[in-house]
Coordinates of N, CA, C and O in Angstrom, one line a residue:
M1 N 11.5 47.9 -199.1 CA 10.3 47.2 -198.4 C 9.9 48.8 -197.4 O 10.7 48.9 -196.5
A2 N 8.8 49.7 -198.0 CA 8.6 50.3 -196.5 C 7.9 49.8 -195.5 O 6.8 49.0 -195.8
S3 N 8.1 50.7 -194.7 CA 7.7 50.3 -193.3 C 6.1 51.0 -192.9 O 6.0 52.3 -193.2
R4 N 5.0 50.6 -192.6 CA 4.1 51.1 -192.3 C 3.8 51.3 -191.2 O 4.1 50.8 -190.2
P5 N 3.3 52.7 -190.5 CA 2.9 52.9 -189.4 C 1.6 51.9 -188.3 O 0.8 51.2 -189.4
I6 N 2.2 52.0 -187.5 CA 1.5 51.1 -186.6 C 0.2 51.5 -186.1 O 0.3 52.9 -185.3
A7 N -1.1 51.2 -186.1 CA -2.3 51.9 -185.8 C -2.1 51.7 -184.1 O -1.9 50.2 -183.6
P8 N -2.6 52.9 -183.5 CA -3.0 52.8 -182.4 C -3.9 51.6 -182.1 O -5.0 51.7 -182.4
V9 N -3.2 50.6 -180.9 CA -4.5 50.0 -180.2 C -5.5 50.7 -179.2 O -5.2 51.6 -178.4
P10 N -7.0 51.0 -179.5 CA -7.7 51.3 -178.3 C -7.8 50.7 -177.0 O -7.4 49.8 -176.9
R11 N -7.3 51.6 -176.5 CA -7.4 51.3 -174.8 C -8.3 51.0 -174.2 O -9.6 51.2 -174.5
P12 N -8.8 50.2 -173.7 CA -9.6 49.2 -172.5 C -10.4 50.7 -171.8 O -9.6 51.5 -171.1
T13 N -11.7 50.6 -172.2 CA -12.7 51.5 -171.2 C -12.4 50.5 -169.7 O -12.8 49.5 -169.9
S14 N -12.7 51.7 -168.7 CA -13.0 51.3 -167.6 C -14.3 50.8 -167.7 O -15.3 51.6 -168.0
P15 N -15.1 49.9 -166.7 CA -16.5 49.3 -167.1 C -17.1 50.5 -165.7 O -16.4 50.9 -164.9
H16 N -18.4 50.9 -166.2 CA -19.0 51.6 -165.3 C -20.9 51.1 -165.0 O -20.8 50.0 -165.8
L17 N -21.4 51.5 -164.2 CA -22.6 51.3 -164.0 C -23.5 51.0 -165.3 O -24.8 50.0 -165.2
S18 N -23.7 51.6 -166.0 CA -24.6 51.2 -167.5 C -24.2 50.6 -167.6 O -25.1 49.5 -168.8
I19 N -23.1 49.7 -167.8 CA -22.3 48.2 -168.3 C -22.8 47.4 -167.9 O -23.4 46.2 -168.6
W20 N -23.1 47.2 -166.7 CA -23.2 46.1 -165.8 C -24.6 45.9 -165.9 O -25.6 46.7 -165.7
K21 N -25.1 44.6 -165.5 CA -26.5 44.0 -165.5 C -26.5 44.2 -163.9 O -25.7 43.4 -163.0
W22 N -27.6 44.5 -163.4 CA -27.6 44.5 -161.7 C -27.9 43.3 -161.7 O -29.0 42.6 -162.0
K23 N -27.0 42.6 -160.4 CA -27.4 41.6 -159.7 C -27.4 41.4 -158.6 O -27.1 42.8 -157.8
V24 N -28.1 40.6 -157.7 CA -28.5 40.6 -156.3 C -26.7 40.7 -155.5 O -26.8 41.3 -154.4
H25 N -25.7 40.5 -155.9 CA -24.7 40.7 -155.4 C -24.5 42.1 -155.2 O -23.6 42.7 -154.4
M26 N -24.2 42.8 -156.0 CA -24.3 43.9 -156.6 C -24.9 45.0 -155.3 O -24.9 45.8 -154.6
L27 N -26.6 44.4 -155.6 CA -27.3 45.1 -154.4 C -26.8 45.1 -153.1 O -27.3 46.0 -152.1
V28 N -26.8 43.9 -152.2 CA -26.3 43.8 -151.0 C -24.9 44.2 -150.9 O -24.5 44.8 -149.7
S29 N -24.1 44.7 -151.6 CA -22.8 45.4 -152.0 C -22.9 46.7 -151.3 O -22.2 47.2 -150.6
I30 N -23.9 47.3 -152.0 CA -24.2 48.6 -152.3 C -24.9 48.7 -151.1 O -24.4 49.8 -149.9
L31 N -26.0 47.9 -150.5 CA -27.3 47.6 -149.3 C -25.8 47.4 -148.3 O -25.9 48.7 -147.2
H32 N -24.9 46.9 -148.4 CA -23.8 46.8 -147.2 C -23.4 48.3 -146.3 O -23.7 48.6 -145.4
R33 N -23.0 49.2 -147.6 CA -22.1 50.4 -147.1 C -23.2 51.3 -147.1 O -22.9 52.0 -145.8
V34 N -24.2 51.2 -147.5 CA -25.4 52.4 -147.2 C -26.0 52.2 -145.7 O -26.4 52.6 -145.1
T35 N -26.2 51.1 -145.3 CA -26.5 50.3 -144.1 C -25.7 50.8 -143.1 O -26.3 51.1 -141.9
G36 N -24.6 50.4 -143.2 CA -23.6 51.0 -142.1 C -23.8 52.4 -142.0 O -23.5 52.9 -140.8
H37 N -23.7 53.2 -142.8 CA -23.8 54.6 -142.5 C -25.1 55.0 -142.1 O -25.3 55.7 -141.4
A38 N -26.2 54.6 -142.5 CA -27.8 54.7 -141.9 C -27.6 54.4 -140.6 O -28.2 55.0 -139.7
L39 N -26.8 53.3 -140.1 CA -26.6 52.8 -138.6 C -26.1 53.6 -137.8 O -26.4 54.0 -136.8
A40 N -24.9 54.3 -138.5 CA -24.3 55.4 -137.5 C -24.6 56.4 -137.5 O -24.9 56.9 -136.5
F41 N -25.3 56.8 -138.6 CA -26.0 58.4 -138.3 C -27.4 58.3 -138.0 O -27.4 59.3 -136.4
G42 N -28.1 57.4 -137.8 CA -29.5 57.0 -137.0 C -29.1 56.7 -135.3 O -29.8 57.3 -134.5
A43 N -28.3 56.1 -135.4 CA -27.9 56.0 -133.9 C -27.1 56.9 -133.2 O -27.9 57.4 -131.9
V44 N -26.2 57.8 -133.8 CA -25.8 59.1 -133.3 C -26.8 60.4 -133.0 O -27.0 60.7 -132.1
V45 N -27.8 60.1 -133.7 CA -28.7 61.2 -133.9 C -30.1 61.1 -132.9 O -30.2 61.7 -132.1
I46 N -30.1 59.4 -132.8 CA -31.3 59.1 -132.0 C -31.0 59.6 -130.5 O -31.5 59.8 -129.8
F47 N -29.8 58.9 -130.3 CA -29.0 58.7 -129.1 C -28.4 60.4 -128.2 O -28.8 60.5 -127.5
A48 N -27.9 61.1 -129.3 CA -28.0 62.5 -129.2 C -29.3 63.2 -128.8 O -29.3 64.0 -128.0
W49 N -30.3 63.0 -129.0 CA -31.5 63.6 -129.1 C -32.2 63.2 -127.8 O -32.8 63.9 -127.2
W50 N -32.1 61.7 -127.6 CA -32.3 61.2 -126.4 C -32.0 61.9 -124.9 O -32.3 62.4 -124.1
L51 N -30.4 62.2 -125.5 CA -29.3 62.7 -124.2 C -30.1 64.1 -123.9 O -30.4 64.5 -122.7
A52 N -30.1 64.5 -125.3 CA -31.1 66.4 -124.8 C -32.1 66.4 -124.3 O -32.4 67.7 -123.4
A53 N -33.0 65.5 -124.8 CA -34.3 65.2 -124.0 C -34.1 65.3 -122.4 O -35.1 66.0 -121.8
L54 N -33.2 64.2 -121.9 CA -33.3 64.0 -120.6 C -32.5 65.2 -119.9 O -33.2 65.6 -119.1
A55 N -31.5 65.7 -120.5 CA -30.6 67.4 -120.1 C -31.5 68.3 -119.8 O -32.0 69.2 -119.2
S56 N -33.1 68.4 -120.6 CA -33.6 69.7 -120.9 C -35.4 69.5 -119.8 O -35.5 70.4 -120.2
G57 N -35.0 68.1 -119.4 CA -36.4 68.3 -118.6 C -37.7 67.6 -118.8 O -37.7 66.9 -119.9
P58 N -38.3 67.0 -118.1 CA -39.6 66.7 -118.2 C -40.7 66.8 -119.3 O -41.1 65.9 -119.9
E59 N -40.6 68.5 -119.5 CA -41.8 68.3 -120.8 C -41.0 68.2 -122.0 O -41.7 67.6 -122.8
Y60 N -39.5 68.4 -122.3 CA -39.1 67.9 -123.6 C -38.7 66.6 -123.9 O -39.0 65.9 -124.5
F61 N -38.7 65.6 -122.6 CA -38.4 64.2 -122.7 C -40.1 63.7 -123.2 O -40.0 62.7 -124.0
R62 N -41.0 64.5 -122.7 CA -42.1 63.7 -123.1 C -42.5 64.1 -124.5 O -43.2 63.6 -125.2
F63 N -41.7 65.3 -124.8 CA -42.0 65.4 -126.4 C -41.8 64.5 -127.1 O -42.0 63.9 -128.2
F64 N -40.1 64.4 -126.5 CA -39.5 63.2 -127.2 C -40.1 61.8 -127.4 O -40.0 61.3 -128.3
Q65 N -40.6 61.3 -126.3 CA -41.4 60.0 -126.1 C -42.5 60.1 -127.2 O -43.2 59.0 -128.1
S66 N -43.3 61.3 -127.5 CA -44.2 61.3 -128.2 C -44.2 61.0 -129.6 O -44.9 60.4 -130.6
I67 N -42.9 61.7 -129.8 CA -42.2 61.6 -131.6 C -42.1 59.7 -131.5 O -42.6 59.3 -132.3
V68 N -41.6 59.3 -130.8 CA -40.9 57.8 -130.6 C -41.9 57.0 -130.8 O -41.7 56.2 -131.8
V69 N -43.2 57.3 -130.1 CA -44.3 56.4 -130.3 C -45.1 56.6 -131.6 O -46.6 55.8 -131.4
S70 N -44.6 57.8 -131.9 CA -45.9 58.3 -133.2 C -45.4 57.2 -134.4 O -44.7 56.2 -134.7
P71 N -46.9 57.0 -135.1 CA -46.7 56.4 -136.4 C -45.2 57.0 -137.0 O -44.5 56.0 -137.9
F72 N -44.4 57.9 -137.2 CA -43.6 58.6 -137.9 C -42.4 58.0 -136.6 O -41.6 57.0 -137.7
G73 N -42.6 57.7 -135.4 CA -41.5 57.0 -134.9 C -41.3 55.9 -135.5 O -40.3 54.9 -135.2
A74 N -42.5 55.0 -135.5 CA -42.6 53.6 -135.6 C -42.1 53.4 -137.5 O -41.5 52.4 -137.1
V75 N -42.5 54.3 -138.0 CA -42.0 53.7 -139.3 C -40.3 54.0 -139.3 O -39.4 53.2 -139.7
V76 N -39.5 55.2 -138.7 CA -38.2 55.5 -138.4 C -37.4 53.9 -137.6 O -36.5 53.3 -137.9
G77 N -38.3 53.6 -136.5 CA -37.7 52.7 -136.0 C -37.9 51.2 -136.9 O -36.8 50.0 -136.5
I78 N -39.1 50.8 -138.0 CA -38.8 49.9 -138.6 C -37.8 49.8 -139.1 O -37.1 48.8 -139.8
G79 N -37.7 51.2 -139.9 CA -36.4 51.5 -140.8 C -35.2 51.1 -140.3 O -34.4 50.3 -141.5
L80 N -34.9 51.5 -139.2 CA -33.3 51.3 -138.7 C -33.1 50.3 -138.4 O -32.2 49.3 -138.2
T81 N -34.4 49.2 -137.8 CA -34.3 47.7 -137.5 C -34.2 47.0 -138.6 O -33.1 46.1 -138.5
W82 N -34.6 47.2 -140.1 CA -34.4 46.7 -141.0 C -32.9 46.6 -141.2 O -32.2 46.2 -141.8
V83 N -32.4 48.1 -141.4 CA -31.3 48.7 -141.6 C -30.1 47.6 -140.9 O -29.2 46.8 -141.3
M84 N -30.6 47.4 -139.4 CA -29.4 46.6 -138.4 C -29.5 45.2 -138.9 O -28.4 44.4 -139.1
F85 N -30.9 44.5 -139.6 CA -30.7 43.4 -139.6 C -29.9 43.1 -141.3 O -29.4 41.8 -141.2
Q86 N -30.3 44.3 -142.0 CA -29.6 43.8 -143.5 C -27.9 43.8 -143.3 O -27.4 43.1 -143.9
H87 N -27.4 44.8 -142.6 CA -26.1 45.1 -142.3 C -25.3 43.7 -141.4 O -24.7 43.2 -142.2
M88 N -26.3 43.5 -140.4 CA -26.0 42.1 -140.0 C -25.5 41.1 -140.3 O -24.4 40.3 -140.7
G89 N -26.8 40.8 -140.9 CA -26.9 39.6 -142.3 C -25.6 39.8 -143.3 O -24.9 38.5 -143.7
N90 N -25.6 41.0 -143.4 CA -24.3 40.6 -144.7 C -23.0 41.1 -144.3 O -22.1 40.5 -144.9
G91 N -23.0 41.0 -142.9 CA -21.9 41.4 -142.5 C -21.5 39.6 -142.0 O -20.2 39.3 -142.1
L92 N -22.5 39.1 -141.6 CA -22.4 37.4 -141.6 C -21.7 36.7 -142.8 O -20.9 35.8 -143.1
R93 N -22.5 37.2 -143.7 CA -21.6 36.9 -145.4 C -20.9 36.7 -145.6 O -19.9 36.4 -146.1
H94 N -19.9 38.4 -145.3 CA -18.5 38.8 -145.4 C -17.5 37.9 -144.3 O -16.4 37.5 -144.7
F95 N -18.0 37.7 -143.4 CA -17.0 37.0 -142.6 C -17.2 35.6 -143.3 O -16.2 34.8 -143.4
I96 N -18.1 34.6 -143.9 CA -18.1 33.9 -144.1 C -17.1 33.8 -145.7 O -15.9 32.5 -145.4
M97 N -17.2 34.7 -146.4 CA -16.6 35.2 -147.5 C -15.1 35.2 -147.4 O -14.2 34.7 -147.6
D98 N -14.5 36.0 -146.1 CA -13.1 36.3 -145.6 C -12.3 35.0 -145.2 O -11.2 35.0 -145.0
A99 N -13.3 33.6 -144.5 CA -13.0 32.5 -144.2 C -12.5 31.5 -145.5 O -11.8 30.8 -145.6
G100 N -13.1 32.3 -146.9 CA -12.5 31.8 -148.4 C -13.5 30.8 -148.5 O -13.4 30.1 -149.5
E101 N -14.7 31.1 -148.5 CA -15.9 30.4 -148.6 C -17.2 31.2 -149.0 O -17.0 32.2 -149.1
G102 N -17.8 30.5 -149.9 CA -18.8 31.0 -150.8 C -18.3 32.1 -151.9 O -19.2 32.9 -152.6
F103 N -17.5 32.0 -152.8 CA -17.1 32.5 -153.6 C -18.0 31.9 -154.8 O -17.8 33.2 -155.8
D104 N -17.9 31.0 -155.2 CA -18.8 30.7 -156.4 C -20.1 31.3 -156.8 O -20.8 31.9 -155.9
L105 N -20.4 31.3 -158.1 CA -21.3 32.0 -158.4 C -23.1 31.7 -157.5 O -23.3 32.7 -157.1
V106 N -22.8 30.5 -157.9 CA -24.3 30.4 -157.1 C -24.5 29.9 -155.6 O -25.7 30.7 -155.1
T107 N -23.3 29.9 -154.6 CA -23.2 30.2 -153.5 C -23.3 31.6 -153.2 O -24.1 31.9 -152.3
S108 N -22.7 32.7 -153.9 CA -22.4 34.0 -153.6 C -24.1 34.6 -154.0 O -24.5 35.5 -153.1
R109 N -24.5 34.0 -154.9 CA -26.4 34.8 -155.0 C -26.8 34.1 -154.0 O -27.7 34.9 -153.5
R110 N -26.9 32.8 -153.5 CA -28.1 32.2 -152.3 C -27.7 33.3 -151.1 O -28.2 33.6 -150.5
T111 N -26.3 33.5 -150.8 CA -26.1 33.9 -149.7 C -26.6 35.4 -149.5 O -27.1 36.5 -148.6
A112 N -26.4 36.0 -150.7 CA -27.0 37.3 -151.0 C -28.4 37.4 -150.8 O -28.8 38.4 -150.0
W113 N -29.4 36.6 -151.4 CA -30.9 36.5 -151.5 C -30.8 36.5 -149.9 O -32.0 36.9 -149.1
A114 N -30.6 35.4 -149.1 CA -30.6 34.8 -147.9 C -30.8 36.1 -146.7 O -31.2 36.3 -146.1
T115 N -29.4 36.9 -146.9 CA -29.3 38.5 -146.2 C -30.7 39.1 -146.5 O -30.9 39.4 -145.5
M116 N -31.1 39.2 -147.8 CA -32.2 40.1 -147.7 C -33.6 39.8 -147.1 O -34.6 39.9 -146.5
I117 N -33.9 37.6 -147.3 CA -34.9 37.3 -146.6 C -34.6 37.3 -145.2 O -35.8 37.7 -144.3
F118 N -33.4 37.3 -144.8 CA -33.5 37.0 -143.4 C -33.6 38.4 -142.8 O -34.5 38.7 -141.7
S119 N -33.4 39.8 -143.3 CA -33.4 41.0 -142.8 C -34.9 41.4 -143.1 O -35.6 41.9 -141.7
V120 N -35.6 41.1 -143.6 CA -37.2 41.3 -143.9 C -38.0 40.1 -142.7 O -38.6 40.8 -142.0
I121 N -37.7 39.2 -142.8 CA -38.2 37.7 -141.7 C -37.8 38.4 -140.4 O -39.1 38.5 -139.3
A122 N -36.3 38.9 -140.2 CA -36.4 39.4 -138.5 C -37.0 40.3 -138.4 O -37.3 40.6 -137.1
T123 N -36.9 41.6 -139.2 CA -37.9 42.8 -138.6 C -39.2 42.5 -138.7 O -39.6 43.2 -137.5
V124 N -39.9 41.6 -139.1 CA -41.3 41.5 -138.8 C -41.3 40.6 -137.8 O -42.3 41.2 -136.7
L125 N -40.9 39.8 -137.5 CA -40.5 38.9 -136.1 C -40.4 39.7 -135.3 O -41.2 40.1 -133.9
L126 N -39.5 40.5 -135.4 CA -39.3 41.7 -133.8 C -40.4 42.7 -133.7 O -40.4 42.6 -132.7
W127 N -40.8 43.0 -134.9 CA -41.9 44.3 -134.5 C -43.1 43.7 -134.1 O -43.9 44.3 -133.7
G128 N -43.1 42.5 -134.6 CA -44.4 41.6 -134.5 C -44.3 41.3 -132.6 O -45.3 41.5 -132.3
F129 N -42.9 40.7 -132.1 CA -43.1 40.6 -130.9 C -43.4 41.8 -130.0 O -44.3 42.0 -128.7
I130 N -42.7 42.7 -130.6 CA -42.9 44.5 -129.9 C -44.4 44.9 -130.0 O -45.0 45.5 -129.0
I131 N -45.0 44.8 -131.1 CA -46.3 45.0 -130.9 C -47.3 44.2 -129.9 O -48.3 45.0 -129.7
L132 N -47.4 43.0 -130.3 CA -47.8 42.0 -129.8 C -47.9 42.3 -128.4 O -48.6 42.2 -127.2
G133 N -46.3 42.4 -128.0 CA -46.0 42.5 -126.6 C -46.4 43.6 -125.8 O -46.7 43.5 -124.6
K134 N -46.6 44.8 -126.2 CA -46.7 45.7 -125.9 C -48.3 46.4 -126.2 O -48.9 47.1 -125.5
G135 N -49.0 45.6 -127.0 CA -50.6 45.7 -126.8 C -50.9 47.4 -127.8 O -51.5 47.8 -128.0
L136 N -49.7 47.8 -128.7 CA -49.7 48.9 -129.5 C -50.8 48.9 -130.7 O -50.9 48.0 -131.3

């Protein structure tokens, strides 16, 4: 009896983004990383600019203030506020998951959506309070 050569078994390929169907779990996972970087970068840049404006005298500080209260400054402020609330909500979601809860698909999906909804509502409420409180 002649032996037949054994056919090589195809090796499994590693999954990549083109294979996965986008779901809210993936979105909040990626957003958590991105918002963490945006918070760190935004806070450092704005704080450093504020310190430089303070050290440079009243004329430069007035320029800094004019940028902060401009429409561009409002967009940046609203954006960083949403980033902060999104990161905070997702951090709380991960805290719950670190405790061993919320791993089933339904709960995971609900908490992922909750972080998105929370970040938008909290941003709108905070900026509504800021605008109505200062009369901007």
